[in-house]
mmCIF file of C-alpha atoms in Angstrom:
data_model
loop_
_atom_site.group_PDB
_atom_site.id
_atom_site.type_symbol
_atom_site.label_atom_id
_atom_site.label_comp_id
_atom_site.label_asym_id
_atom_site.label_seq_id
_atom_site.Cartn_x
_atom_site.Cartn_y
_atom_site.Cartn_z
ATOM 1 C CA MET A 1 127.631 36.547 165.178
ATOM 2 C CA THR A 2 125.530 39.677 164.672
ATOM 3 C CA PRO A 3 122.628 39.276 162.292
ATOM 4 C CA GLN A 4 123.034 41.059 158.925
ATOM 5 C CA PRO A 5 120.420 43.687 158.105
ATOM 6 C CA ALA A 6 117.860 42.704 155.538
ATOM 7 C CA PRO A 7 118.835 43.981 152.060
ATOM 8 C CA VAL A 8 117.109 47.110 151.031
ATOM 9 C CA PRO A 9 115.318 46.631 147.757
ATOM 10 C CA MET A 10 116.763 48.920 145.171
ATOM 11 C CA LYS A 11 114.523 51.145 142.995
ATOM 12 C CA PRO A 12 115.004 50.553 139.368
ATOM 13 C CA ALA A 13 117.059 53.186 137.752
ATOM 14 C CA ALA A 14 115.030 56.025 136.430
ATOM 15 C CA LYS A 15 114.767 56.039 132.613
ATOM 16 C CA VAL A 16 116.668 59.030 131.278
ATOM 17 C CA PRO A 17 114.649 60.586 128.355
ATOM 18 C CA GLU A 18 116.464 60.572 125.109
ATOM 19 C CA LYS A 19 117.493 64.051 123.863
ATOM 20 C CA ILE A 20 114.917 65.246 121.525
ATOM 21 C CA MET A 21 116.293 67.080 118.514
ATOM 22 C CA ALA A 22 114.263 70.170 117.937
ATOM 23 C CA PRO A 23 113.794 71.287 114.269
ATOM 24 C CA SER A 24 115.761 74.253 113.173
ATOM 25 C CA SER A 25 114.560 77.299 114.989
ATOM 26 C CA GLY A 26 115.472 79.606 112.147
ATOM 27 C CA PRO A 27 113.067 81.262 109.839
ATOM 28 C CA THR A 28 111.207 79.200 107.214
ATOM 29 C CA SER A 29 109.958 80.274 103.860
ATOM 30 C CA LEU A 30 106.796 78.886 102.438
ATOM 31 C CA ALA A 31 107.656 80.404 98.977
ATOM 32 C CA ARG A 32 107.095 78.010 96.080
ATOM 33 C CA ASN A 33 109.282 79.827 93.551
ATOM 34 C CA SER A 34 112.082 82.402 93.456
ATOM 35 C CA LYS A 35 109.830 85.409 92.999
ATOM 36 C CA GLU A 36 107.953 84.558 96.268
ATOM 37 C CA TYR A 37 111.214 83.802 98.060
ATOM 38 C CA ARG A 38 112.584 87.198 97.056
ATOM 39 C CA LYS A 39 110.174 88.881 99.414
ATOM 40 C CA ASP A 40 111.057 86.625 102.321
ATOM 41 C CA ALA A 41 114.810 87.200 101.647
ATOM 42 C CA ALA A 42 114.334 91.037 101.382
ATOM 43 C CA GLY A 43 112.347 91.102 104.662
ATOM 44 C CA HIS A 44 115.178 89.085 106.291
ATOM 45 C CA LEU A 45 117.879 91.492 105.004
ATOM 46 C CA TYR A 46 115.912 94.445 106.231
ATOM 47 C CA GLY A 47 115.582 92.803 109.545
ATOM 48 C CA MET A 48 119.290 92.128 109.812
ATOM 49 C CA HIS A 49 120.226 95.657 108.731
ATOM 50 C CA ALA A 50 117.521 97.873 110.016
ATOM 51 C CA HIS A 51 119.791 100.535 110.773
ATOM 52 C CA ARG A 52 121.084 100.783 107.154
ATOM 53 C CA ILE A 53 117.662 100.995 105.554
ATOM 54 C CA TYR A 54 117.073 104.445 103.649
ATOM 55 C CA LYS A 55 113.756 105.828 105.115
ATOM 56 C CA GLY A 56 111.325 107.368 102.692
ATOM 57 C CA ARG A 57 111.589 107.812 98.870
ATOM 58 C CA MET A 58 115.094 107.506 97.377
ATOM 59 C CA PRO A 59 116.505 110.723 95.805
ATOM 60 C CA PRO A 60 116.706 110.697 91.894
ATOM 61 C CA MET A 61 120.507 110.243 91.933
ATOM 62 C CA LEU A 62 121.951 107.311 93.689
ATOM 63 C CA GLU A 63 125.494 106.249 94.292
ATOM 64 C CA ALA A 64 124.782 102.787 92.903
ATOM 65 C CA VAL A 65 122.098 100.560 91.421
ATOM 66 C CA GLY A 66 122.966 96.872 91.223
ATOM 67 C CA VAL A 67 121.261 93.705 90.294
ATOM 68 C CA LEU A 68 122.327 90.713 92.320
ATOM 69 C CA ASN A 69 121.554 86.940 92.170
ATOM 70 C CA VAL A 70 121.917 85.030 95.489
ATOM 71 C CA ASP A 71 121.895 81.199 95.671
ATOM 72 C CA ILE A 72 120.467 79.833 98.926
ATOM 73 C CA ASP A 73 120.673 76.185 99.764
ATOM 74 C CA GLN A 74 118.159 73.970 101.742
ATOM 75 C CA LYS A 75 119.565 75.114 105.047
ATOM 76 C CA GLY A 76 119.389 78.771 104.364
ATOM 77 C CA SER A 77 123.127 79.174 103.623
ATOM 78 C CA VAL A 78 124.496 81.472 100.926
ATOM 79 C CA LYS A 79 126.135 79.332 98.246
ATOM 80 C CA ALA A 80 126.967 82.075 95.810
ATOM 81 C CA VAL A 81 126.335 85.620 94.840
ATOM 82 C CA ASN A 82 126.553 86.720 91.214
ATOM 83 C CA TRP A 83 126.135 90.191 89.753
ATOM 84 C CA MET A 84 123.697 90.516 86.898
ATOM 85 C CA ARG A 85 124.351 94.249 86.725
ATOM 86 C CA ALA A 86 127.278 95.263 88.808
ATOM 87 C CA PRO A 87 127.965 98.879 89.818
ATOM 88 C CA LYS A 88 131.567 98.591 88.857
ATOM 89 C CA HIS A 89 132.244 102.302 89.296
ATOM 90 C CA VAL A 90 131.915 101.770 93.064
ATOM 91 C CA PRO A 91 133.744 98.629 93.908
ATOM 92 C CA HIS A 92 133.532 99.447 97.638
ATOM 93 C CA VAL A 93 129.723 99.476 97.333
ATOM 94 C CA MET A 94 129.854 95.959 95.653
ATOM 95 C CA ALA A 95 132.057 94.611 98.238
ATOM 96 C CA GLU A 96 129.768 95.925 101.122
ATOM 97 C CA ILE A 97 126.614 94.598 99.513
ATOM 98 C CA GLU A 98 128.292 91.166 99.153
ATOM 99 C CA ARG A 99 129.435 91.185 102.702
ATOM 100 C CA MET A 100 126.065 92.116 103.977
ATOM 101 C CA VAL A 101 124.328 89.390 101.918
ATOM 102 C CA LYS A 102 126.725 86.721 103.247
ATOM 103 C CA ALA A 103 126.701 87.965 106.909
ATOM 104 C CA SER A 104 122.881 87.812 106.853
ATOM 105 C CA ALA A 105 122.920 83.997 106.639
ATOM 106 C CA PRO A 106 121.113 81.857 107.527
ATOM 107 C CA TYR A 107 118.221 83.038 105.329
ATOM 108 C CA PRO A 108 114.802 81.626 105.624
ATOM 109 C CA VAL A 109 114.871 77.919 104.782
ATOM 110 C CA PRO A 110 113.061 77.323 101.436
ATOM 111 C CA LYS A 111 110.714 74.643 102.734
ATOM 112 C CA HIS A 112 109.188 73.698 99.339
ATOM 113 C CA MET A 113 112.399 73.994 97.265
ATOM 114 C CA SER A 114 115.710 72.208 97.773
ATOM 115 C CA GLN A 115 117.548 75.412 96.846
ATOM 116 C CA VAL A 116 116.525 78.827 95.420
ATOM 117 C CA THR A 117 118.299 81.574 93.438
ATOM 118 C CA TYR A 118 116.614 84.832 93.855
ATOM 119 C CA THR A 119 117.303 88.261 92.292
ATOM 120 C CA ASP A 120 116.916 91.695 93.791
ATOM 121 C CA VAL A 121 117.923 95.196 92.824
ATOM 122 C CA TRP A 122 119.982 97.080 95.386
ATOM 123 C CA LEU A 123 119.395 100.839 95.427
ATOM 124 C CA TRP A 124 122.375 102.462 97.233
ATOM 125 C CA HIS A 125 122.432 106.012 98.659
ATOM 126 C CA LYS A 126 125.785 107.878 99.088
ATOM 127 C CA SER A 127 125.047 107.721 102.889
ATOM 128 C CA GLY A 128 125.629 103.969 102.888
ATOM 129 C CA LYS A 129 121.995 103.305 103.348
ATOM 130 C CA PHE A 130 119.935 101.290 100.947
ATOM 131 C CA GLN A 131 116.557 99.878 99.707
ATOM 132 C CA LEU A 132 115.806 96.718 97.894
ATOM 133 C CA ASP A 133 113.497 97.057 94.895
ATOM 134 C CA THR A 134 111.235 94.385 96.481
ATOM 135 C CA LEU A 135 110.452 96.640 99.461
ATOM 136 C CA THR A 136 111.342 100.143 98.121
ATOM 137 C CA GLU A 137 109.373 103.196 99.113
ATOM 138 C CA GLY A 138 109.935 104.578 95.689
ATOM 139 C CA GLN A 139 112.289 107.153 94.114
ATOM 140 C CA ASP A 140 111.799 110.829 93.259
#
């Protein structure tokens, strides 16, 4: 009979670290009310649609001016858009603004609020470019 080799001691299995869930990497708003949040939302929209921002002062005659309320939840999702003053004479502009607002989600997460409804005025040029009243460069 041949002698059996001595058993090789096994190393204990390496402990696999648990997956750490990172917090949302999206933008966060430190706004404490809707007026402060409006600035964060406007900056976010400008960043998402930089190529559509009208540069300089807006001309005196615009294709549309509309006032829009946007409901944002605690995750930055758009829950609703409601026109306070709708530019009904240009339904294609209304549809485009609503599309842009929804496509820009997620918005900055309102850290100090469970949800927020902010209001902004859309200044729409016939070229399809726009400014928001919050960040406007003025109008001639």
